[in-house]
């Protein structure tokens, strides 16, 4: 989870944040970390670059990118399917 | 028209009012890099993370210029840039190559366009007024300035925020070096004109001006005229253009206190200026400015900023030797500068 947080910080250039500043279950968007639609695009790119995962269905986005934990679970599930 | 306020981020100390050109900042390199201010005082922390260096320099200089003018919403925002947001452009192109053209980094791609800075200024100010960006190589700033002048002359706007922004990145410096633009090896910018050799030094900058039709209590200067000409065949043509410009503006060279010229240390490029200094400029005091900011396509904006500062203060900044000038305040300045002997610019500035 910490690695994923580091990747998110780097991808989104969240300069003042450390992994421990982002809660596992903290909402990433709006009232949580305050990310927006451009950040969502960056997160899609992150999944593809780091984990070779293409988000096939855009409707899945809100659920996948809800928190760091939901992202991690999605990555783990995808890696298990592909292994 | 009047220059109400300015702000300038450059390789010299030009941003903080109390430090303006007190001492020359020396670089032992063929690349001069801007001295950047603390952006957090000017840009929301949430916005900063997404901005590349040139965007931060652009919006900060624009914000400071408006603050200096006491204006919150300009009637128009006009920017000029030759290279645009090169860092973002390089980033998304590199990523595209790295990922076999399958992936695009969204932020870098979105912000790579030449009108990003004007757009960001408008967004930050929530200003929905006229917003335009000009990308015309060595005439990018001049085109923006011409647009601003016309907006004011035609009463489309009462004040216009106009600026020029260009950056040099490692990638662009490498490419332009291959084209032979810059001197080989390291050189001190203070000694740029000491020895004749090929090439110049790379520069960059972000200069903004608030222009208005009507004077205010805090005017910096009066911008009397702008003229550009393209690829003159020889020095005689340049002399002719300068003479015509002066006649059109009803001023004689003997009544101009100072001429700012655009020598850049390139032997071929500087021949033009040296011939002019022996002919029509021979009785005038001339000063150079590109050893301060380096050479870049919108460097004329630095010259306009410098001229504005000089007529506002009435004297040369401390970085210049003053022994050639009389004790009288400097009230009128002619700027003659060119970019690669292709894009030639004349500006006439006077005290208010």
XYZ file of C-alpha atoms in Angstrom:
435
model
C 0.000 0.000 0.000
C 2.894 2.368 0.824
C 4.439 1.732 -2.605
C 1.150 2.588 -4.272
C 0.892 5.782 -2.236
C 4.425 6.722 -3.290
C 3.496 6.115 -6.916
C 0.362 8.256 -6.568
C 2.375 11.067 -4.956
C 4.937 10.929 -7.753
C 2.401 10.664 -10.588
C 0.264 13.524 -9.306
C 3.216 15.576 -8.033
C 1.663 15.901 -4.578
C 4.798 17.662 -3.362
C 3.876 18.254 0.260
C 2.440 14.820 0.994
C 4.084 11.713 2.424
C 2.580 8.227 2.213
C 1.534 8.389 5.868
C -0.497 11.535 5.135
C -2.845 9.540 2.901
C -5.228 7.253 4.744
C -5.825 3.788 3.293
C -9.558 4.433 3.274
C -9.454 8.175 2.690
C -11.484 9.332 -0.287
C -9.131 10.358 -3.075
C -11.499 12.815 -4.709
C -13.408 15.951 -3.722
C -13.787 16.037 0.059
C -10.904 13.636 0.686
C -7.573 14.256 -0.978
C -9.248 16.719 -3.327
C -8.219 15.150 -6.605
C -10.054 16.049 -9.813
C -10.796 14.673 -13.274
C -7.299 15.306 -14.646
C -5.888 13.385 -11.692
C -8.247 10.535 -12.559
C -6.644 10.406 -16.005
C -3.208 10.370 -14.399
C -4.267 7.461 -12.156
C -5.430 5.513 -15.220
C -1.991 6.128 -16.758
C -0.334 5.036 -13.496
C -2.197 1.698 -13.574
C -1.123 1.140 -17.143
C 2.503 2.192 -16.670
C 3.205 0.500 -13.373
C 0.921 -2.541 -13.472
C 0.062 -3.013 -17.169
C -3.595 -2.765 -16.286
C -5.926 -1.095 -18.759
C -9.144 0.129 -17.246
C -11.443 -1.466 -19.792
C -14.707 -0.058 -18.509
C -14.761 3.653 -17.661
C -17.791 3.081 -15.416
C -15.524 1.134 -13.075
C -13.421 4.268 -12.441
C -15.291 5.760 -9.474
C -15.233 2.451 -7.577
C -11.613 1.621 -8.439
C -10.236 5.054 -7.605
C -12.352 5.634 -4.499
C -9.474 5.078 -2.047
C -5.927 3.751 -2.037
C -7.314 0.491 -0.653
C -9.832 0.055 -3.506
C -7.032 0.742 -6.000
C -4.774 -1.808 -4.298
C -7.562 -4.388 -4.252
C -8.252 -3.801 -7.948
C -4.554 -4.207 -8.789
C -4.250 -7.362 -6.677
C -7.389 -8.858 -8.191
C -6.200 -8.046 -11.695
C -2.741 -9.511 -11.079
C -4.304 -12.698 -9.636
C -6.495 -13.065 -12.736
C -3.519 -12.666 -15.051
C -1.158 -14.998 -13.159
C -0.388 54.715 -24.064
C 0.894 54.171 -20.587
C 2.772 51.378 -18.899
C 1.103 51.325 -15.529
C 3.082 48.492 -13.983
C 5.593 45.765 -14.817
C 6.919 42.537 -13.369
C 9.872 40.558 -14.603
C 11.345 37.173 -13.767
C 14.732 36.793 -15.427
C 18.228 35.389 -14.861
C 18.945 38.613 -12.928
C 17.417 39.973 -9.746
C 14.529 41.764 -11.397
C 11.501 40.518 -9.509
C 11.878 42.015 -6.054
C 11.563 45.781 -6.323
C 14.317 46.612 -3.832
C 16.868 44.358 -5.520
C 16.412 45.343 -9.171
C 19.712 45.012 -11.038
C 21.845 46.171 -8.114
C 24.527 43.670 -9.053
C 24.939 41.545 -12.130
C 24.324 37.859 -11.488
C 27.144 36.057 -13.260
C 26.888 32.685 -14.941
C 29.870 30.711 -16.146
C 27.848 28.844 -18.704
C 26.283 29.348 -22.114
C 22.854 29.049 -20.513
C 21.235 31.637 -18.231
C 18.415 30.403 -16.028
C 15.747 32.499 -14.361
C 15.952 33.333 -10.675
C 12.618 32.063 -9.479
C 10.633 33.698 -6.683
C 8.702 31.905 -3.940
C 5.666 30.859 -5.949
C 3.556 29.977 -2.913
C 2.960 33.659 -2.251
C 1.326 33.967 -5.669
C -0.198 30.615 -6.622
C -2.567 28.358 -4.739
C -0.689 25.280 -3.477
C -3.228 22.992 -5.170
C -2.492 24.579 -8.541
C 1.298 24.702 -8.191
C 1.755 20.938 -8.254
C 0.459 20.742 -11.786
C 2.361 23.689 -13.184
C 5.678 23.409 -14.962
C 8.378 26.017 -14.357
C 7.381 28.295 -17.238
C 3.729 28.304 -16.202
C 4.694 29.228 -12.654
C 6.987 31.980 -13.946
C 4.271 33.284 -16.260
C 1.370 33.398 -13.844
C 3.570 34.755 -11.031
C 4.931 37.631 -13.124
C 1.398 38.363 -14.374
C -0.010 38.323 -10.830
C 2.768 40.571 -9.533
C 2.254 42.996 -12.420
C -1.464 43.263 -11.628
C -0.695 43.700 -7.930
C 1.764 46.484 -8.752
C -0.909 48.144 -10.872
C -3.655 47.661 -8.287
C -5.809 45.979 -10.916
C -7.678 42.758 -10.177
C -9.362 42.137 -13.537
C -7.693 43.362 -16.720
C -9.900 44.028 -19.738
C -7.695 41.717 -21.799
C -4.869 39.234 -21.348
C -2.423 38.897 -24.240
C 0.662 36.706 -24.149
C 3.492 36.044 -26.564
C 5.728 33.003 -26.595
C 7.874 31.451 -29.284
C 8.581 28.093 -27.727
C 5.552 27.690 -25.463
C 5.650 25.235 -22.594
C 8.693 23.268 -23.691
C 9.173 21.247 -20.520
C 5.666 19.796 -20.746
C 6.038 19.273 -24.492
C 9.306 17.392 -23.986
C 7.780 15.353 -21.179
C 4.743 14.074 -23.027
C 6.677 13.421 -26.241
C 9.336 11.475 -24.323
C 6.663 9.405 -22.553
C 4.951 8.715 -25.844
C 8.187 7.338 -27.257
C 8.934 5.363 -24.079
C 5.509 3.721 -24.126
C 5.368 3.062 -27.872
C 2.781 5.762 -28.450
C 0.245 3.936 -26.310
C 0.245 6.346 -23.394
C -0.066 10.083 -23.052
C 0.680 11.874 -19.783
C -2.516 13.948 -19.526
C -1.304 16.904 -17.477
C 1.843 17.500 -19.531
C -0.111 17.145 -22.777
C -2.905 19.501 -21.694
C -0.432 22.098 -20.426
C 1.985 21.896 -23.325
C 0.045 24.301 -25.528
C 1.295 27.805 -26.181
C -1.804 29.452 -24.715
C -1.571 27.629 -21.375
C -0.117 30.574 -19.481
C -2.686 33.077 -20.724
C -5.380 30.539 -19.949
C -4.056 29.852 -16.461
C -3.899 33.578 -15.699
C -7.519 33.913 -16.831
C -8.568 30.892 -14.745
C -6.769 32.111 -11.636
C -8.352 35.553 -11.950
C -11.713 34.131 -13.040
C -11.320 36.635 -15.842
C -13.493 35.857 -18.866
C -12.360 38.852 -20.888
C -10.400 38.802 -24.162
C -7.569 36.291 -23.930
C -5.155 35.680 -26.772
C -1.732 34.132 -27.284
C 0.679 34.953 -30.110
C 3.254 32.487 -31.382
C 5.303 34.166 -34.097
C 8.919 33.178 -33.452
C 10.994 36.321 -32.868
C 7.901 38.527 -33.166
C 5.785 36.692 -30.588
C 6.027 39.396 -27.944
C 5.824 42.194 -30.483
C 2.627 40.690 -31.926
C 1.110 40.453 -28.449
C 2.138 44.043 -27.773
C 0.706 45.197 -31.105
C -2.576 43.469 -30.277
C -2.652 45.157 -26.875
C -1.953 48.549 -28.465
C -4.774 48.077 -30.983
C -7.214 46.966 -28.283
C -6.458 50.163 -26.396
C -6.469 52.418 -29.465
C -9.826 51.088 -30.570
C -11.235 51.374 -27.058
C -11.914 47.658 -26.905
C -10.126 47.706 -23.578
C -9.120 50.315 -21.034
C -6.266 48.229 -19.705
C -4.461 45.197 -21.065
C -2.159 42.720 -19.363
C 0.476 41.836 -21.931
C 3.476 39.610 -21.445
C 6.131 37.382 -22.929
C 7.286 34.041 -21.656
C 9.925 31.668 -22.940
C 11.955 28.988 -21.264
C 15.048 27.030 -22.127
C 15.105 23.368 -21.153
C 17.968 20.901 -21.289
C 16.392 19.309 -24.363
C 15.847 22.570 -26.232
C 19.320 23.786 -25.265
C 20.838 20.616 -26.688
C 18.849 20.917 -29.923
C 19.558 24.635 -30.381
C 23.242 24.044 -29.580
C 23.375 21.532 -32.414
C 22.037 24.266 -34.692
C 25.001 26.416 -33.676
C 23.078 29.097 -31.801
C 25.202 29.078 -28.669
C 28.877 29.522 -27.890
C 30.918 26.407 -27.330
C 31.830 25.773 -23.698
C 31.384 28.010 -20.716
C 31.472 31.775 -20.862
C 30.824 34.428 -18.250
C 27.866 36.597 -19.236
C 29.693 39.688 -17.936
C 32.302 39.114 -20.638
C 29.823 38.328 -23.410
C 30.933 41.226 -25.604
C 34.649 41.089 -24.767
C 35.691 38.687 -27.492
C 34.229 38.218 -30.950
C 33.190 34.653 -31.530
C 30.366 32.636 -33.007
C 27.212 31.969 -31.053
C 25.438 33.583 -28.130
C 24.220 32.513 -24.695
C 20.825 30.970 -24.091
C 18.332 32.863 -22.008
C 14.763 32.870 -20.841
C 12.314 35.117 -19.070
C 8.833 36.110 -18.073
C 7.984 39.796 -18.418
C 4.546 41.326 -17.959
C 3.183 44.829 -18.429
C -0.114 46.464 -17.650
C -0.894 48.946 -20.414
C -3.653 51.525 -20.219
C -5.079 54.362 -22.249
C -5.331 56.733 -19.357
C -2.521 57.679 -17.001
C -2.714 56.859 -13.309
C -0.825 58.242 -10.330
C 1.737 55.443 -10.502
C 2.583 55.298 -14.200
C 5.938 53.805 -14.987
C 6.400 55.088 -18.517
C 4.793 55.992 -21.783
C 5.026 53.553 -24.672
C 5.073 55.851 -27.666
C 5.554 53.463 -30.550
C 6.314 49.961 -31.705
C 7.574 48.955 -35.128
C 8.837 45.673 -36.506
C 10.552 44.777 -39.751
C 11.572 41.442 -41.180
C 14.784 40.240 -42.786
C 16.335 43.523 -43.934
C 18.810 43.055 -46.775
C 21.553 45.213 -45.322
C 22.420 47.824 -42.706
C 21.224 50.634 -44.992
C 17.725 49.167 -44.908
C 17.888 48.979 -41.127
C 19.029 52.612 -40.971
C 16.148 53.531 -43.265
C 13.631 51.730 -41.078
C 14.971 53.414 -37.952
C 14.946 56.857 -39.596
C 11.388 56.385 -40.860
C 10.304 55.237 -37.403
C 11.787 58.342 -35.832
C 10.222 60.634 -38.460
C 6.801 59.025 -37.978
C 7.098 59.658 -34.268
C 8.443 63.175 -34.719
C 11.583 62.693 -32.680
C 15.244 63.255 -33.511
C 18.024 60.951 -32.352
C 19.674 63.890 -30.588
C 16.604 64.101 -28.365
C 16.849 60.448 -27.339
C 18.733 60.046 -24.084
C 19.598 56.381 -24.400
C 19.468 53.563 -26.920
C 19.116 49.975 -25.754
C 20.515 47.594 -28.351
C 20.188 43.840 -28.667
C 23.796 42.683 -29.109
C 24.022 39.053 -28.106
C 27.743 38.300 -28.365
C 27.495 36.516 -31.708
C 30.078 38.145 -33.971
C 27.903 37.959 -37.086
C 24.772 39.159 -35.341
C 26.524 42.043 -33.602
C 28.063 43.464 -36.787
C 24.753 45.174 -37.511
C 24.730 46.984 -34.178
C 28.376 47.959 -34.463
C 27.811 49.482 -37.878
C 24.843 51.442 -36.537
C 26.950 52.648 -33.605
C 29.412 54.025 -36.140
C 26.699 55.638 -38.243
C 23.306 56.854 -37.053
C 23.843 56.001 -33.366
C 27.326 57.534 -33.215
C 26.283 60.503 -31.087
C 24.043 58.499 -28.762
C 24.798 56.468 -25.673
C 23.954 52.815 -26.201
C 23.694 50.000 -23.691
C 23.355 46.247 -24.132
C 20.950 43.997 -22.274
C 21.302 40.429 -23.527
C 24.271 39.734 -21.241
C 21.706 40.069 -18.458
C 18.916 37.869 -19.790
C 20.531 35.789 -22.533
C 19.193 35.370 -26.036
C 15.684 34.081 -26.624
C 12.956 34.953 -29.124
C 10.963 37.155 -26.746
C 13.980 38.938 -25.234
C 12.606 42.279 -26.498
C 10.216 42.087 -23.533
C 13.226 42.267 -21.209
C 14.411 45.352 -23.123
C 10.999 46.998 -22.723
C 10.999 46.173 -19.021
C 14.526 47.622 -18.679
C 13.602 50.779 -20.598
C 10.507 51.222 -18.440
C 12.527 50.856 -15.255
C 15.150 53.336 -16.473
C 12.723 56.113 -17.426
C 10.734 55.533 -14.245
C 13.862 55.909 -12.115
C 15.399 58.469 -14.473
C 18.741 56.701 -14.289
C 20.537 53.518 -15.211
C 20.439 50.579 -12.808
C 23.565 49.935 -10.773
C 24.781 47.175 -13.093
C 25.607 49.761 -15.745
C 28.492 52.188 -15.755
C 27.109 55.694 -15.821
C 30.111 57.743 -16.801
C 28.971 58.174 -20.392
C 25.679 59.762 -19.475
C 24.969 63.279 -18.403
C 23.549 63.927 -14.969
C 20.152 64.765 -16.411
C 17.388 62.233 -15.873
C 16.896 59.760 -18.711
C 13.527 60.607 -20.198
C 13.460 59.025 -23.632
C 14.718 55.654 -24.781
C 14.851 53.945 -28.144
C 15.073 50.152 -28.130
C 16.501 48.572 -31.242
C 16.879 44.817 -31.023
C 16.721 41.893 -33.349
C 16.449 38.133 -33.105
C 18.950 36.359 -35.336
C 19.026 39.373 -37.666
C 15.621 38.236 -38.935
C 13.052 39.761 -36.600
C 13.840 43.430 -35.940
C 12.080 45.530 -33.319
C 11.922 49.231 -32.515
C 10.320 50.601 -29.366
C 10.077 54.184 -28.206
C 9.606 54.756 -24.490
C 9.495 58.015 -22.575
C 8.985 59.266 -19.068
C 5.452 60.327 -18.140
